[in-house]
PDB file of N, CA and C in Angstrom:
ATOM      1  N   ILE R 272       2.129  25.076   1.709  1.00 77.00           N
ATOM      2  CA  ILE R 272       3.199  24.468   0.925  1.00 77.00           C
ATOM      3  C   ILE R 272       3.593  23.128   1.531  1.00 77.00           C
ATOM      4  N   ALA R 273       3.685  23.058   2.858  1.00 82.00           N
ATOM      5  CA  ALA R 273       4.068  21.806   3.514  1.00 82.00           C
ATOM      6  C   ALA R 273       3.038  20.714   3.244  1.00 82.00           C
ATOM      7  N   LYS R 274       1.756  21.074   3.269  1.00 86.00           N
ATOM      8  CA  LYS R 274       0.697  20.092   3.025  1.00 86.00           C
ATOM      9  C   LYS R 274       0.787  19.556   1.593  1.00 86.00           C
ATOM     10  N   ALA R 275       1.051  20.442   0.645  1.00 91.00           N
ATOM     11  CA  ALA R 275       1.177  20.022  -0.751  1.00 91.00           C
ATOM     12  C   ALA R 275       2.389  19.108  -0.934  1.00 91.00           C
ATOM     13  N   ALA R 276       3.477  19.420  -0.252  1.00 91.00           N
ATOM     14  CA  ALA R 276       4.685  18.586  -0.338  1.00 91.00           C
ATOM     15  C   ALA R 276       4.428  17.207   0.255  1.00 91.00           C
ATOM     16  N   ARG R 277       3.701  17.156   1.373  1.00 91.00           N
ATOM     17  CA  ARG R 277       3.380  15.873   1.998  1.00 91.00           C
ATOM     18  C   ARG R 277       2.488  15.055   1.073  1.00 91.00           C
ATOM     19  N   SER R 278       1.489  15.689   0.482  1.00 93.00           N
ATOM     20  CA  SER R 278       0.592  14.982  -0.436  1.00 93.00           C
ATOM     21  C   SER R 278       1.358  14.420  -1.635  1.00 93.00           C
ATOM     22  N   ALA R 279       2.270  15.201  -2.165  1.00 95.00           N
ATOM     23  CA  ALA R 279       3.075  14.745  -3.302  1.00 95.00           C
ATOM     24  C   ALA R 279       3.957  13.563  -2.906  1.00 95.00           C
ATOM     25  N   ALA R 280       4.546  13.628  -1.716  1.00 95.00           N
ATOM     26  CA  ALA R 280       5.395  12.535  -1.240  1.00 95.00           C
ATOM     27  C   ALA R 280       4.577  11.271  -0.995  1.00 95.00           C
ATOM     28  N   MET R 281       3.358  11.422  -0.479  1.00 96.00           N
ATOM     29  CA  MET R 281       2.496  10.265  -0.243  1.00 96.00           C
ATOM     30  C   MET R 281       2.101   9.615  -1.568  1.00 96.00           C
ATOM     31  N   LEU R 282       1.842  10.413  -2.580  1.00 96.00           N
ATOM     32  CA  LEU R 282       1.476   9.880  -3.884  1.00 96.00           C
ATOM     33  C   LEU R 282       2.676   9.224  -4.566  1.00 96.00           C
ATOM     34  N   SER R 283       3.838   9.818  -4.407  1.00 95.00           N
ATOM     35  CA  SER R 283       5.054   9.253  -4.989  1.00 95.00           C
ATOM     36  C   SER R 283       5.387   7.922  -4.326  1.00 95.00           C
ATOM     37  N   GLY R 284       5.309   7.874  -3.002  1.00 97.00           N
ATOM     38  CA  GLY R 284       5.472   6.638  -2.266  1.00 97.00           C
ATOM     39  C   GLY R 284       6.891   6.138  -2.135  1.00 97.00           C
ATOM     40  N   ALA R 285       6.992   4.811  -2.029  1.00 98.00           N
ATOM     41  CA  ALA R 285       8.272   4.147  -1.800  1.00 98.00           C
ATOM     42  C   ALA R 285       8.249   2.773  -2.466  1.00 98.00           C
ATOM     43  N   PRO R 286       9.426   2.246  -2.786  1.00 98.00           N
ATOM     44  CA  PRO R 286       9.471   0.930  -3.430  1.00 98.00           C
ATOM     45  C   PRO R 286       9.264  -0.211  -2.429  1.00 98.00           C
ATOM     46  N   TYR R 287       8.559  -1.230  -2.873  1.00 98.00           N
ATOM     47  CA  TYR R 287       8.369  -2.461  -2.111  1.00 98.00           C
ATOM     48  C   TYR R 287       8.650  -3.615  -3.059  1.00 98.00           C
ATOM     49  N   THR R 288       9.493  -4.543  -2.627  1.00 98.00           N
ATOM     50  CA  THR R 288       9.847  -5.684  -3.468  1.00 98.00           C
ATOM     51  C   THR R 288       9.064  -6.907  -3.027  1.00 98.00           C
ATOM     52  N   LEU R 289       8.384  -7.526  -3.990  1.00 98.00           N
ATOM     53  CA  LEU R 289       7.596  -8.720  -3.742  1.00 98.00           C
ATOM     54  C   LEU R 289       7.897  -9.712  -4.859  1.00 98.00           C
ATOM     55  N   ASN R 290       8.371 -10.875  -4.471  1.00 97.00           N
ATOM     56  CA  ASN R 290       8.700 -11.925  -5.450  1.00 97.00           C
ATOM     57  C   ASN R 290       9.683 -11.453  -6.509  1.00 97.00           C
ATOM     58  N   GLY R 291      10.668 -10.663  -6.080  1.00 98.00           N
ATOM     59  CA  GLY R 291      11.712 -10.203  -6.977  1.00 98.00           C
ATOM     60  C   GLY R 291      11.330  -9.038  -7.874  1.00 98.00           C
ATOM     61  N   VAL R 292      10.116  -8.515  -7.712  1.00 98.00           N
ATOM     62  CA  VAL R 292       9.662  -7.378  -8.513  1.00 98.00           C
ATOM     63  C   VAL R 292       9.502  -6.175  -7.593  1.00 98.00           C
ATOM     64  N   GLU R 293      10.028  -5.031  -8.018  1.00 98.00           N
ATOM     65  CA  GLU R 293       9.905  -3.805  -7.223  1.00 98.00           C
ATOM     66  C   GLU R 293       8.676  -3.016  -7.685  1.00 98.00           C
ATOM     67  N   TYR R 294       7.818  -2.701  -6.723  1.00 98.00           N
ATOM     68  CA  TYR R 294       6.599  -1.934  -6.981  1.00 98.00           C
ATOM     69  C   TYR R 294       6.696  -0.599  -6.258  1.00 98.00           C
ATOM     70  N   GLN R 295       6.324   0.488  -6.917  1.00 98.00           N
ATOM     71  CA  GLN R 295       6.286   1.813  -6.294  1.00 98.00           C
ATOM     72  C   GLN R 295       4.915   1.969  -5.633  1.00 98.00           C
ATOM     73  N   ILE R 296       4.899   2.014  -4.312  1.00 98.00           N
ATOM     74  CA  ILE R 296       3.662   2.002  -3.536  1.00 98.00           C
ATOM     75  C   ILE R 296       3.364   3.405  -3.016  1.00 98.00           C
ATOM     76  N   SER R 297       2.168   3.908  -3.315  1.00 98.00           N
ATOM     77  CA  SER R 297       1.752   5.201  -2.778  1.00 98.00           C
ATOM     78  C   SER R 297       1.041   4.995  -1.443  1.00 98.00           C
ATOM     79  N   PHE R 298       0.901   6.067  -0.673  1.00 97.00           N
ATOM     80  CA  PHE R 298       0.402   5.989   0.705  1.00 97.00           C
ATOM     81  C   PHE R 298      -0.749   6.951   0.972  1.00 97.00           C
ATOM     82  N   THR R 299      -1.622   7.163   0.009  1.00 96.00           N
ATOM     83  CA  THR R 299      -2.716   8.109   0.180  1.00 96.00           C
ATOM     84  C   THR R 299      -3.834   7.504   1.033  1.00 96.00           C
ATOM     85  N   LYS R 300      -4.823   8.326   1.357  1.00 95.00           N
ATOM     86  CA  LYS R 300      -5.981   7.842   2.106  1.00 95.00           C
ATOM     87  C   LYS R 300      -6.683   6.743   1.321  1.00 95.00           C
ATOM     88  N   ASP R 301      -6.842   6.932   0.025  1.00 97.00           N
ATOM     89  CA  ASP R 301      -7.477   5.900  -0.796  1.00 97.00           C
ATOM     90  C   ASP R 301      -6.681   4.598  -0.776  1.00 97.00           C
ATOM     91  N   ASP R 302      -5.365   4.696  -0.750  1.00 97.00           N
ATOM     92  CA  ASP R 302      -4.530   3.495  -0.665  1.00 97.00           C
ATOM     93  C   ASP R 302      -4.745   2.781   0.669  1.00 97.00           C
ATOM     94  N   GLY R 303      -4.824   3.549   1.739  1.00 96.00           N
ATOM     95  CA  GLY R 303      -5.089   2.954   3.054  1.00 96.00           C
ATOM     96  C   GLY R 303      -6.455   2.294   3.106  1.00 96.00           C
ATOM     97  N   ASP R 304      -7.453   2.945   2.517  1.00 97.00           N
ATOM     98  CA  ASP R 304      -8.795   2.363   2.458  1.00 97.00           C
ATOM     99  C   ASP R 304      -8.774   1.062   1.651  1.00 97.00           C
ATOM    100  N   GLY R 305      -8.058   1.066   0.552  1.00 97.00           N
ATOM    101  CA  GLY R 305      -7.942  -0.132  -0.280  1.00 97.00           C
ATOM    102  C   GLY R 305      -7.269  -1.272   0.460  1.00 97.00           C
ATOM    103  N   LEU R 306      -6.252  -0.939   1.246  1.00 97.00           N
ATOM    104  CA  LEU R 306      -5.565  -1.956   2.040  1.00 97.00           C
ATOM    105  C   LEU R 306      -6.545  -2.643   2.988  1.00 97.00           C
ATOM    106  N   MET R 307      -7.426  -1.875   3.596  1.00 97.00           N
ATOM    107  CA  MET R 307      -8.409  -2.455   4.515  1.00 97.00           C
ATOM    108  C   MET R 307      -9.410  -3.334   3.763  1.00 97.00           C
ATOM    109  N   GLN R 308      -9.775  -2.960   2.559  1.00 97.00           N
ATOM    110  CA  GLN R 308     -10.678  -3.783   1.753  1.00 97.00           C
ATOM    111  C   GLN R 308     -10.031  -5.111   1.379  1.00 97.00           C
ATOM    112  N   VAL R 309      -8.756  -5.063   1.015  1.00 98.00           N
ATOM    113  CA  VAL R 309      -8.033  -6.285   0.671  1.00 98.00           C
ATOM    114  C   VAL R 309      -7.888  -7.168   1.910  1.00 98.00           C
ATOM    115  N   LYS R 310      -7.607  -6.567   3.053  1.00 98.00           N
ATOM    116  CA  LYS R 310      -7.513  -7.324   4.304  1.00 98.00           C
ATOM    117  C   LYS R 310      -8.811  -8.076   4.565  1.00 98.00           C
ATOM    118  N   ALA R 311      -9.935  -7.386   4.426  1.00 98.00           N
ATOM    119  CA  ALA R 311     -11.235  -8.019   4.647  1.00 98.00           C
ATOM    120  C   ALA R 311     -11.462  -9.158   3.655  1.00 98.00           C
ATOM    121  N   ALA R 312     -11.088  -8.960   2.417  1.00 98.00           N
ATOM    122  CA  ALA R 312     -11.269 -10.000   1.401  1.00 98.00           C
ATOM    123  C   ALA R 312     -10.454 -11.241   1.742  1.00 98.00           C
ATOM    124  N   PHE R 313      -9.216 -11.045   2.173  1.00 98.00           N
ATOM    125  CA  PHE R 313      -8.386 -12.190   2.557  1.00 98.00           C
ATOM    126  C   PHE R 313      -8.964 -12.890   3.792  1.00 98.00           C
ATOM    127  N   GLU R 314      -9.482 -12.130   4.735  1.00 98.00           N
ATOM    128  CA  GLU R 314     -10.097 -12.728   5.918  1.00 98.00           C
ATOM    129  C   GLU R 314     -11.334 -13.547   5.559  1.00 98.00           C
ATOM    130  N   LEU R 315     -11.987 -13.197   4.456  1.00 98.00           N
ATOM    131  CA  LEU R 315     -13.172 -13.924   4.002  1.00 98.00           C
ATOM    132  C   LEU R 315     -12.829 -15.095   3.075  1.00 98.00           C
ATOM    133  N   GLY R 316     -11.548 -15.330   2.886  1.00 98.00           N
ATOM    134  CA  GLY R 316     -11.126 -16.513   2.154  1.00 98.00           C
ATOM    135  C   GLY R 316     -10.556 -16.302   0.770  1.00 98.00           C
ATOM    136  N   LEU R 317     -10.484 -15.073   0.289  1.00 98.00           N
ATOM    137  CA  LEU R 317      -9.874 -14.819  -1.012  1.00 98.00           C
ATOM    138  C   LEU R 317      -8.412 -15.270  -0.962  1.00 98.00           C
ATOM    139  N   ALA R 318      -7.935 -15.932  -1.996  1.00 98.00           N
ATOM    140  CA  ALA R 318      -6.566 -16.448  -2.004  1.00 98.00           C
ATOM    141  C   ALA R 318      -5.552 -15.458  -2.574  1.00 98.00           C
ATOM    142  N   SER R 319      -5.973 -14.674  -3.572  1.00 98.00           N
ATOM    143  CA  SER R 319      -5.056 -13.706  -4.185  1.00 98.00           C
ATOM    144  C   SER R 319      -5.864 -12.623  -4.867  1.00 98.00           C
ATOM    145  N   THR R 320      -5.202 -11.484  -5.097  1.00 98.00           N
ATOM    146  CA  THR R 320      -5.838 -10.359  -5.767  1.00 98.00           C
ATOM    147  C   THR R 320      -4.766  -9.421  -6.292  1.00 98.00           C
ATOM    148  N   ASN R 321      -5.189  -8.367  -6.941  1.00 98.00           N
ATOM    149  CA  ASN R 321      -4.304  -7.271  -7.346  1.00 98.00           C
ATOM    150  C   ASN R 321      -4.693  -6.050  -6.532  1.00 98.00           C
ATOM    151  N   ILE R 322      -3.699  -5.401  -5.922  1.00 98.00           N
ATOM    152  CA  ILE R 322      -3.954  -4.148  -5.213  1.00 98.00           C
ATOM    153  C   ILE R 322      -3.628  -3.009  -6.179  1.00 98.00           C
ATOM    154  N   HIS R 323      -4.588  -2.103  -6.364  1.00 97.00           N
ATOM    155  CA  HIS R 323      -4.413  -0.935  -7.235  1.00 97.00           C
ATOM    156  C   HIS R 323      -4.124   0.274  -6.349  1.00 97.00           C
ATOM    157  N   PHE R 324      -3.020   0.946  -6.605  1.00 98.00           N
ATOM    158  CA  PHE R 324      -2.624   2.114  -5.827  1.00 98.00           C
ATOM    159  C   PHE R 324      -2.917   3.391  -6.607  1.00 98.00           C
ATOM    160  N   GLU R 325      -3.091   4.473  -5.882  1.00 97.00           N
ATOM    161  CA  GLU R 325      -3.482   5.744  -6.495  1.00 97.00           C
ATOM    162  C   GLU R 325      -2.446   6.252  -7.496  1.00 97.00           C
ATOM    163  N   ASN R 326      -1.179   5.884  -7.322  1.00 97.00           N
ATOM    164  CA  ASN R 326      -0.142   6.343  -8.245  1.00 97.00           C
ATOM    165  C   ASN R 326      -0.088   5.516  -9.529  1.00 97.00           C
ATOM    166  N   GLY R 327      -1.003   4.543  -9.666  1.00 97.00           N
ATOM    167  CA  GLY R 327      -1.063   3.741 -10.882  1.00 97.00           C
ATOM    168  C   GLY R 327      -0.448   2.361 -10.769  1.00 97.00           C
ATOM    169  N   THR R 328       0.257   2.081  -9.704  1.00 98.00           N
ATOM    170  CA  THR R 328       0.861   0.766  -9.509  1.00 98.00           C
ATOM    171  C   THR R 328      -0.228  -0.280  -9.266  1.00 98.00           C
ATOM    172  N   ILE R 329      -0.039  -1.435  -9.865  1.00 98.00           N
ATOM    173  CA  ILE R 329      -0.896  -2.593  -9.611  1.00 98.00           C
ATOM    174  C   ILE R 329       0.023  -3.721  -9.141  1.00 98.00           C
ATOM    175  N   MET R 330      -0.229  -4.220  -7.933  1.00 98.00           N
ATOM    176  CA  MET R 330       0.630  -5.244  -7.363  1.00 98.00           C
ATOM    177  C   MET R 330      -0.180  -6.507  -7.060  1.00 98.00           C
ATOM    178  N   PRO R 331       0.145  -7.628  -7.721  1.00 98.00           N
ATOM    179  CA  PRO R 331      -0.503  -8.886  -7.369  1.00 98.00           C
ATOM    180  C   PRO R 331       0.020  -9.376  -6.017  1.00 98.00           C
ATOM    181  N   ILE R 332      -0.882  -9.924  -5.202  1.00 98.00           N
ATOM    182  CA  ILE R 332      -0.488 -10.362  -3.871  1.00 98.00           C
ATOM    183  C   ILE R 332      -1.373 -11.526  -3.433  1.00 98.00           C
ATOM    184  N   THR R 333      -0.806 -12.415  -2.628  1.00 98.00           N
ATOM    185  CA  THR R 333      -1.570 -13.534  -2.085  1.00 98.00           C
ATOM    186  C   THR R 333      -1.868 -13.273  -0.615  1.00 98.00           C
ATOM    187  N   ALA R 334      -2.795 -14.061  -0.100  1.00 98.00           N
ATOM    188  CA  ALA R 334      -3.143 -13.948   1.318  1.00 98.00           C
ATOM    189  C   ALA R 334      -1.919 -14.203   2.198  1.00 98.00           C
ATOM    190  N   ALA R 335      -1.069 -15.143   1.799  1.00 98.00           N
ATOM    191  CA  ALA R 335       0.120 -15.466   2.588  1.00 98.00           C
ATOM    192  C   ALA R 335       1.131 -14.319   2.618  1.00 98.00           C
ATOM    193  N   GLU R 336       1.162 -13.514   1.577  1.00 98.00           N
ATOM    194  CA  GLU R 336       2.119 -12.404   1.484  1.00 98.00           C
ATOM    195  C   GLU R 336       1.594 -11.122   2.127  1.00 98.00           C
ATOM    196  N   PHE R 337       0.309 -11.075   2.391  1.00 98.00           N
ATOM    197  CA  PHE R 337      -0.333  -9.822   2.772  1.00 98.00           C
ATOM    198  C   PHE R 337       0.128  -9.272   4.116  1.00 98.00           C
ATOM    199  N   SER R 338       0.262 -10.092   5.141  1.00 97.00           N
ATOM    200  CA  SER R 338       0.607  -9.582   6.484  1.00 97.00           C
ATOM    201  C   SER R 338       1.916  -8.805   6.491  1.00 97.00           C
ATOM    202  N   ALA R 339       2.930  -9.346   5.834  1.00 98.00           N
ATOM    203  CA  ALA R 339       4.221  -8.648   5.789  1.00 98.00           C
ATOM    204  C   ALA R 339       4.092  -7.327   5.042  1.00 98.00           C
ATOM    205  N   PHE R 340       3.374  -7.343   3.925  1.00 98.00           N
ATOM    206  CA  PHE R 340       3.186  -6.103   3.171  1.00 98.00           C
ATOM    207  C   PHE R 340       2.403  -5.086   3.995  1.00 98.00           C
ATOM    208  N   ALA R 341       1.319  -5.513   4.621  1.00 98.00           N
ATOM    209  CA  ALA R 341       0.477  -4.597   5.395  1.00 98.00           C
ATOM    210  C   ALA R 341       1.268  -3.953   6.530  1.00 98.00           C
ATOM    211  N   ALA R 342       2.097  -4.726   7.218  1.00 98.00           N
ATOM    212  CA  ALA R 342       2.911  -4.171   8.307  1.00 98.00           C
ATOM    213  C   ALA R 342       3.868  -3.113   7.763  1.00 98.00           C
ATOM    214  N   TRP R 343       4.495  -3.389   6.624  1.00 98.00           N
ATOM    215  CA  TRP R 343       5.393  -2.422   5.993  1.00 98.00           C
ATOM    216  C   TRP R 343       4.617  -1.171   5.591  1.00 98.00           C
ATOM    217  N   PHE R 344       3.468  -1.354   4.941  1.00 98.00           N
ATOM    218  CA  PHE R 344       2.659  -0.231   4.472  1.00 98.00           C
ATOM    219  C   PHE R 344       2.255   0.677   5.628  1.00 98.00           C
ATOM    220  N   VAL R 345       1.741   0.089   6.686  1.00 97.00           N
ATOM    221  CA  VAL R 345       1.276   0.877   7.834  1.00 97.00           C
ATOM    222  C   VAL R 345       2.424   1.656   8.459  1.00 97.00           C
ATOM    223  N   ALA R 346       3.569   1.020   8.616  1.00 97.00           N
ATOM    224  CA  ALA R 346       4.731   1.712   9.199  1.00 97.00           C
ATOM    225  C   ALA R 346       5.186   2.866   8.308  1.00 97.00           C
ATOM    226  N   ARG R 347       5.259   2.634   7.003  1.00 96.00           N
ATOM    227  CA  ARG R 347       5.714   3.679   6.088  1.00 96.00           C
ATOM    228  C   ARG R 347       4.702   4.819   5.997  1.00 96.00           C
ATOM    229  N   ARG R 348       3.417   4.490   5.948  1.00 96.00           N
ATOM    230  CA  ARG R 348       2.390   5.537   5.872  1.00 96.00           C
ATOM    231  C   ARG R 348       2.373   6.369   7.143  1.00 96.00           C
ATOM    232  N   ASN R 349       2.576   5.717   8.268  1.00 95.00           N
ATOM    233  CA  ASN R 349       2.564   6.416   9.548  1.00 95.00           C
ATOM    234  C   ASN R 349       3.676   7.469   9.635  1.00 95.00           C
ATOM    235  N   GLU R 350       4.747   7.301   8.897  1.00 93.00           N
ATOM    236  CA  GLU R 350       5.844   8.278   8.903  1.00 93.00           C
ATOM    237  C   GLU R 350       5.356   9.673   8.482  1.00 93.00           C
ATOM    238  N   PHE R 351       4.268   9.743   7.742  1.00 91.00           N
ATOM    239  CA  PHE R 351       3.736  11.026   7.307  1.00 91.00           C
ATOM    240  C   PHE R 351       2.940  11.737   8.398  1.00 91.00           C
ATOM    241  N   PHE R 352       2.696  11.051   9.512  1.00 88.00           N
ATOM    242  CA  PHE R 352       1.814  11.602  10.543  1.00 88.00           C
ATOM    243  C   PHE R 352       2.483  11.744  11.905  1.00 88.00           C
ATOM    244  N   VAL R 353       3.727  11.363  12.042  1.00 81.00           N
ATOM    245  CA  VAL R 353       4.422  11.505  13.335  1.00 81.00           C
ATOM    246  C   VAL R 353       5.536  12.510  13.235  1.00 81.00           C
TER     247      VAL R 353
END
């Protein structure tokens, strides 16, 4: 039951505000994997993209905005494991 509750909470996620818009961000394994793919793309010179989350949220983001979002995402996702 605890594992199912954690999975549901990770999928439900938490709100993140970017450019005045609030996005509901999920924290699943697939979301974490996607974050790493976006990080690599920005490191290779991509200027902007849309991040698709498992809960259905699509958030447009630029390379300049990514570091702050990634730090928030990692901290919030880590709450499920400590």
